[in-house]
Coordinates of C-alpha atoms in Angstrom, one line a residue:
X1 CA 150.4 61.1 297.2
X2 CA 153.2 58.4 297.2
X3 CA 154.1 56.4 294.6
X4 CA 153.7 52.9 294.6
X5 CA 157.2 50.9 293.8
X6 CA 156.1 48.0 291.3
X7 CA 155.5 44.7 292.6
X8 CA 158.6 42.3 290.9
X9 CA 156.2 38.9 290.1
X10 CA 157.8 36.0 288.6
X11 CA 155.5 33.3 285.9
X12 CA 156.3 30.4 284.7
X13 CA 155.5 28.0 281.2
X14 CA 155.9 24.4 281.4
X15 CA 159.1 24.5 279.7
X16 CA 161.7 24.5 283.1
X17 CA 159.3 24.6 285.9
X18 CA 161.9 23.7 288.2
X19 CA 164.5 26.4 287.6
X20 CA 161.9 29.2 287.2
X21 CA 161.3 27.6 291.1
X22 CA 164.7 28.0 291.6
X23 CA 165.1 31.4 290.5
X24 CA 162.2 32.6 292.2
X25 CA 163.6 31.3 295.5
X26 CA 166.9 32.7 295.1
X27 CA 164.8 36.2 295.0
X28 CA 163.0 35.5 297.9
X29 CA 159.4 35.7 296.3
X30 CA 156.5 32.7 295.0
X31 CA 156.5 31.4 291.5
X32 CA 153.4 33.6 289.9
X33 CA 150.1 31.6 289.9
X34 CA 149.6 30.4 286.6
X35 CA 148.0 27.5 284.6
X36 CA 148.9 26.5 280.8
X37 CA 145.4 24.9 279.5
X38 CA 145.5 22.0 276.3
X39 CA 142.3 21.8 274.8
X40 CA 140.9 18.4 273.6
X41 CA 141.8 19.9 269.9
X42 CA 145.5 20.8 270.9
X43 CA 144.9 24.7 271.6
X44 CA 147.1 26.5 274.3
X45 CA 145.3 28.4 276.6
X46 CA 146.6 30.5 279.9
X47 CA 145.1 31.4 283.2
X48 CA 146.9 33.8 285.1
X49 CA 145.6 33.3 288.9
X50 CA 146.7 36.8 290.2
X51 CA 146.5 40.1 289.3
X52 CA 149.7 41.8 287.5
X53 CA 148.3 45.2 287.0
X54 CA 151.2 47.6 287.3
X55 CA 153.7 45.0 288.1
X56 CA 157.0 44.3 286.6
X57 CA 156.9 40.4 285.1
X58 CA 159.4 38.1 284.3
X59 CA 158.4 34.8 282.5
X60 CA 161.0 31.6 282.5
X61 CA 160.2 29.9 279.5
X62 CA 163.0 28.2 277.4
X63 CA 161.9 27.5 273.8
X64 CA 163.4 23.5 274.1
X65 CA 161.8 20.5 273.1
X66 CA 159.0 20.7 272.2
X67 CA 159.8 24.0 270.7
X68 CA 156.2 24.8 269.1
X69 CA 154.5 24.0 271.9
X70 CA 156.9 26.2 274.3
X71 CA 157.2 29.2 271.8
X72 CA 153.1 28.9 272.0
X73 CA 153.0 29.0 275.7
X74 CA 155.3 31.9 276.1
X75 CA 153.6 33.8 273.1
X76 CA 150.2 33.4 275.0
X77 CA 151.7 34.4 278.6
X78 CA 153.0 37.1 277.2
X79 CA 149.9 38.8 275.6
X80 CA 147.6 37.2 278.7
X81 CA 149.9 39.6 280.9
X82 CA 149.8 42.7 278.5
X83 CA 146.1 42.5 278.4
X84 CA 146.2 42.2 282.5
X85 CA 148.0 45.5 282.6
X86 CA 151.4 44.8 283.4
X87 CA 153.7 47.6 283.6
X88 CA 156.4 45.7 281.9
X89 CA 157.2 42.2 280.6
X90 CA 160.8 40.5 280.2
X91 CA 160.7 36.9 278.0
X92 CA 163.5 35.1 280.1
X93 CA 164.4 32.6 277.5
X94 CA 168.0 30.6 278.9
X95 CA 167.6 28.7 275.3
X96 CA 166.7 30.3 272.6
X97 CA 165.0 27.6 269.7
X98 CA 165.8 28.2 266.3
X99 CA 168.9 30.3 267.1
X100 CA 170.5 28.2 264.3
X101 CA 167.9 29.2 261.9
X102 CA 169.9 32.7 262.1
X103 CA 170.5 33.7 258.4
X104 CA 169.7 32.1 254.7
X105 CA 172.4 29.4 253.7
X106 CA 170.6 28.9 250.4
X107 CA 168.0 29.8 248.2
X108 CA 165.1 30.3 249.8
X109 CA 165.9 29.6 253.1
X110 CA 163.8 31.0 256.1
X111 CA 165.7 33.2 258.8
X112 CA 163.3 32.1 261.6
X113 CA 165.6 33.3 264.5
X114 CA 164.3 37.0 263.4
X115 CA 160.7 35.6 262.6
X116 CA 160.7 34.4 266.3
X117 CA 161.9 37.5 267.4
X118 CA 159.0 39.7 265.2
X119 CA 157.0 37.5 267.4
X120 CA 158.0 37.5 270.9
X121 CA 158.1 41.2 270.5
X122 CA 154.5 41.6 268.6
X123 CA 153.0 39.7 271.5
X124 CA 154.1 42.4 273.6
X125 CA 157.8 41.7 275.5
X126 CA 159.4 44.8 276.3
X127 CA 162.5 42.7 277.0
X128 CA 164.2 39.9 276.5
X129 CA 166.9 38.0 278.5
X130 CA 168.6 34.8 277.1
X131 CA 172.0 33.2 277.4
X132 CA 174.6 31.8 274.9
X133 CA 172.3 32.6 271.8
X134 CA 174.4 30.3 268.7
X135 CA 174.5 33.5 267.1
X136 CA 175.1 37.1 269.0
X137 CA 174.1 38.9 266.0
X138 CA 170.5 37.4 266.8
X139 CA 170.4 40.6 269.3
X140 CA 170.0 42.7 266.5
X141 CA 166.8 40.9 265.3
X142 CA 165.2 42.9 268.6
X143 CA 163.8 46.4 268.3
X144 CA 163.9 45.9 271.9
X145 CA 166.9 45.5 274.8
X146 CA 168.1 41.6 275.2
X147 CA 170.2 40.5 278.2
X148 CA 172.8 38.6 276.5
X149 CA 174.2 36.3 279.3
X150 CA 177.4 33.8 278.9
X151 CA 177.7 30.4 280.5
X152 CA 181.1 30.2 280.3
X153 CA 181.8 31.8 284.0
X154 CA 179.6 29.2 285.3
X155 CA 181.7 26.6 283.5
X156 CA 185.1 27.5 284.5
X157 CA 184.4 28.3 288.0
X158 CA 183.8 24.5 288.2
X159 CA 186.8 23.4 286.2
X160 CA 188.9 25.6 288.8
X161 CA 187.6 23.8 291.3
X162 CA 188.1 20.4 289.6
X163 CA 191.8 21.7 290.3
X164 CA 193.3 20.0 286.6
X165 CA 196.4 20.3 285.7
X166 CA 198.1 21.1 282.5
X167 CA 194.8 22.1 280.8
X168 CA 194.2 23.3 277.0
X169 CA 190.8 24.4 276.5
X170 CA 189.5 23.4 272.6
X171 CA 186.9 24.9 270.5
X172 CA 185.1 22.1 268.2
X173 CA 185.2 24.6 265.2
X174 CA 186.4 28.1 264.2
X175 CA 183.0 29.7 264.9
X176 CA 183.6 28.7 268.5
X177 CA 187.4 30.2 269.3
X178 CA 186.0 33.6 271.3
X179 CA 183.9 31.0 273.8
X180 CA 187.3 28.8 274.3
X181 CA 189.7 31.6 274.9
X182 CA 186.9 33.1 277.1
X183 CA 187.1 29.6 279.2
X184 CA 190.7 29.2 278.5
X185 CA 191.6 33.3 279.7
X186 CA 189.5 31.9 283.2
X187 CA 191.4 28.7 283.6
X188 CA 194.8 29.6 285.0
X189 CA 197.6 28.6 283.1
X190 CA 195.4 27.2 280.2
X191 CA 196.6 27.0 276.4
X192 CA 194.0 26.5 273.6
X193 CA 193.7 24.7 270.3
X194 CA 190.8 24.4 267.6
X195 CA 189.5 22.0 265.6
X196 CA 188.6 22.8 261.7
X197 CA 185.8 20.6 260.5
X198 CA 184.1 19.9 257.9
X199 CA 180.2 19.7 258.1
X200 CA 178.6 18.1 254.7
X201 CA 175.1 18.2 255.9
X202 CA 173.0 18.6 259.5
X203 CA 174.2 17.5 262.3
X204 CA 176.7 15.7 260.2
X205 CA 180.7 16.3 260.8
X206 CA 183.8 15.5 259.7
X207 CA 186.7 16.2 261.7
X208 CA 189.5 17.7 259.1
X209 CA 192.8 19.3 261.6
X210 CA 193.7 19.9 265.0
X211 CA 195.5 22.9 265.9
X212 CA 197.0 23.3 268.6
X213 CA 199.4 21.0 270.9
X214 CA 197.6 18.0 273.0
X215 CA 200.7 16.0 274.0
X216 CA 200.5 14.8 277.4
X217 CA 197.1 17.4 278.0
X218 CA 193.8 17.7 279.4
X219 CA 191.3 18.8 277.3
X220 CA 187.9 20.8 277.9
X221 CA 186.2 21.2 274.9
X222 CA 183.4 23.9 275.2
X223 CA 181.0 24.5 272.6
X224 CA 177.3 26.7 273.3
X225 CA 174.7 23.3 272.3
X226 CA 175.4 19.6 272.5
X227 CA 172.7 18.7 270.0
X228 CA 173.3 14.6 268.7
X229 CA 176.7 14.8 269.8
X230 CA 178.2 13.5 266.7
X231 CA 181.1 16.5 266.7
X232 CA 181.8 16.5 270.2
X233 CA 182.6 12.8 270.6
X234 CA 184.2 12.0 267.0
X235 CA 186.4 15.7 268.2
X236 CA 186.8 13.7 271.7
X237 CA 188.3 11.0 270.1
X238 CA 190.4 13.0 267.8
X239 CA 192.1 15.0 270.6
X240 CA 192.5 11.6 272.5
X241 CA 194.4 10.3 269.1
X242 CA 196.6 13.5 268.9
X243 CA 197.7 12.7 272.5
X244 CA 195.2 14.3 275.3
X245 CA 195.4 12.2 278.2
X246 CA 191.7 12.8 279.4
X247 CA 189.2 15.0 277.3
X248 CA 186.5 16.6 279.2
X249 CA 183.7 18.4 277.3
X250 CA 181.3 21.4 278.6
X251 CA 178.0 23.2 277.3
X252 CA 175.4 25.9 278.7
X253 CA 172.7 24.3 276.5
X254 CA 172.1 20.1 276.7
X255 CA 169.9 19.6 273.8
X256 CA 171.2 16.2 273.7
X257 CA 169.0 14.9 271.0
X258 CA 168.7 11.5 268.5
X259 CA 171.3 9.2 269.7
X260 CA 173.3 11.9 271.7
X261 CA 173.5 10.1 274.9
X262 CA 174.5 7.0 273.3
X263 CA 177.2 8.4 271.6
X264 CA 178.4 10.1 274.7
X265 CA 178.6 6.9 276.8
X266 CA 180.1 5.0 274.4
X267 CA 182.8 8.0 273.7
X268 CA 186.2 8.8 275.7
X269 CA 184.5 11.8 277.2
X270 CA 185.5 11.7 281.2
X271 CA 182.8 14.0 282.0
X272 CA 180.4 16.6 280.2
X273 CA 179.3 19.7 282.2
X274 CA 176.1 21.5 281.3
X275 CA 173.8 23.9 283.0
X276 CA 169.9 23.8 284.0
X277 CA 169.0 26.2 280.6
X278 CA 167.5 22.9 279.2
X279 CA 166.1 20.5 281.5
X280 CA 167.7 17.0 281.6
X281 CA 165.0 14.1 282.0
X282 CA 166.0 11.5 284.0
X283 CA 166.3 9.2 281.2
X284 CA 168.9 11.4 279.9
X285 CA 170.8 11.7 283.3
X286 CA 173.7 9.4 283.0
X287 CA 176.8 9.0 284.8
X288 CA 179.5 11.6 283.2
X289 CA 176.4 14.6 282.9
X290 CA 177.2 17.2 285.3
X291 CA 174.3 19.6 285.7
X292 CA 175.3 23.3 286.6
X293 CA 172.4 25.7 287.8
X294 CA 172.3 28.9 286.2
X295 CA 169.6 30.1 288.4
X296 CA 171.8 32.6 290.6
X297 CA 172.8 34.3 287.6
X298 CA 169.4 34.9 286.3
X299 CA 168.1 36.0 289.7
X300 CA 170.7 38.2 290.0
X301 CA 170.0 39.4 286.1
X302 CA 166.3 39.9 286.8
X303 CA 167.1 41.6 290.2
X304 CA 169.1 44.2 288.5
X305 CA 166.4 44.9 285.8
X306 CA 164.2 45.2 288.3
X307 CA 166.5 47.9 290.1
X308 CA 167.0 49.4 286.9
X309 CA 170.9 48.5 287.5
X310 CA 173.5 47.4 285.2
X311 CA 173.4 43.8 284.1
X312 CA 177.1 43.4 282.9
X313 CA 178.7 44.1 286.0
X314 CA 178.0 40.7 286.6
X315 CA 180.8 39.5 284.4
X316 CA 183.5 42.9 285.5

């Protein structure tokens, strides 16, 4: 008797819609048939239109604003396709929420990265595939494989394009100096510089040195989330002050919350490049955002998991 190959079947939250369409067109198969339910009283509920039995299920569900509410939905999916009898079920997550919630700064501090990872795994993922998580370690919080994708190729095949010249790439704080040279190494002929900063509080910063030679340069800074973008622009000006002669600024993950885009039009910033891992509502969509898709290299990703093939080839 022949065995059947599994059936590859792609589902959906309400989190990105449109790039889980995306994705599922650049495979060449329909988005899954599903429905996410509220209740009057503010209950989730799922209803999965098509059977799953024995197939192998990816479901595109960033945990982004409104993070609760998307962590439910995906939660939900993910046990209302266990109990259907799939054979296996990857949590494509291109933003992972709480990713800064990664270890205890203080007394009695929470680690809810892991506590979201005990629970994407408890409702029954056998795998996980996210990009740019704030913290790699957060990998290890899995007692399951994650797909640890990086933006950055998708961000400096673009600024090759642009075609600048005399480029340093810049990393808004120490933490980020392996993304920059990453960017920087990909950028031909591109020097780099950092900024140390001081951050007193949340979302509060303080920018203390630059290191690193602007005179007469272009900048990219590159940084994993653009959250209020109080560090990226007072940084922006900073580098402009030190002698930049344009300062561009590039994310994978345009959280782009509080007074973020406020702060970015009234900045120097020339342009900030971001990718589709978040989506950007209209209101949000002003002049200098330019919105990468990152749908290719999650189809690809989930192609090769499929196949059983190796996922980091992508980046040889």
């Amino acid at each position: 008797m022949a065995v059947a190959v599994k059936k590859l079947k792609i589902f959906s939250g309400n989190a990105n819609p449109e790039l889980a369409e995306e994705i599922a067109a650049y495979l060449g198969i329909p988005l899954g048939e599903a429905k996410v339910v509220s209740f009057c009283d503010g209950e989730t509920s799922i209803v999965i239109n098509e059977s799953v039995r024995g197939a192998d299920v990816f479901v595109i569900q960033p945990t982004c604003n409104p993070t609760n509410d998307n962590i439910m939905e995906l939660l939900i999916m993910i046990d209302a396709l266990k109990r259907a009898s799939a054979y296996r079920i990857t949590a494509v997550m291109p933003y992972y929420g709480y990713a800064r919630q990664e270890r205890k700064s203080k007394a009695r501090d929470p680690i809810t990265a892991k506590l979201l990872a005990n629970l994407i795994t408890t409702a029954g993922a056998n795998r996980v595939v996210t990009m740019d998580l704030h913290a790699p370690a957060i990998q290890g919080f899995f007692d399951i494989p994650v797909d640890h994708l990086p933006g950055v190729p998708i961000l400096a095949e673009y600024f090759r394009e642009k075609e600048l010249q005399n480029i340093c790439v810049v990393s808004p704080d120490i933490g980020g100096v392996i993304r920059a040279r990453g960017l920087a190494e990909r950028v031909e002929g591109a020097t780099l510089a950092i900024i140390d900063k001081r951050r007193p509080e949340p979302n509060v910063s303080e920018i203390m040195t630059v290191i690193g030679d602007l005179q007469g340069k272009t900048a990219i800074m590159v940084d994993d989330i653009i959250d209020t973008a109080g560090t990226i622009t007072h940084a922006a000006q900073a580098l402009k002050d030190r002698g930049a002669l344009e300062v561009y600024a590039c994310c994978t993950h345009p959280v782009l919350s509080g007074a973020a885009i406020e702060r970015l039009q009234n900045s120097v910033i020339k342009e900030l490049v971001t990718t589709n891992t978040i989506p950007l509502p209209a209101e949000k969509a002003i002049p200098i955002i330019k919105v990468l898709s990152v749908a290719p290299l999650l189809g690809e990703a989930i192609a090769r998991i499929h196949e059983d093939l190796s996922v980091s080839k992508l980046f040889d």
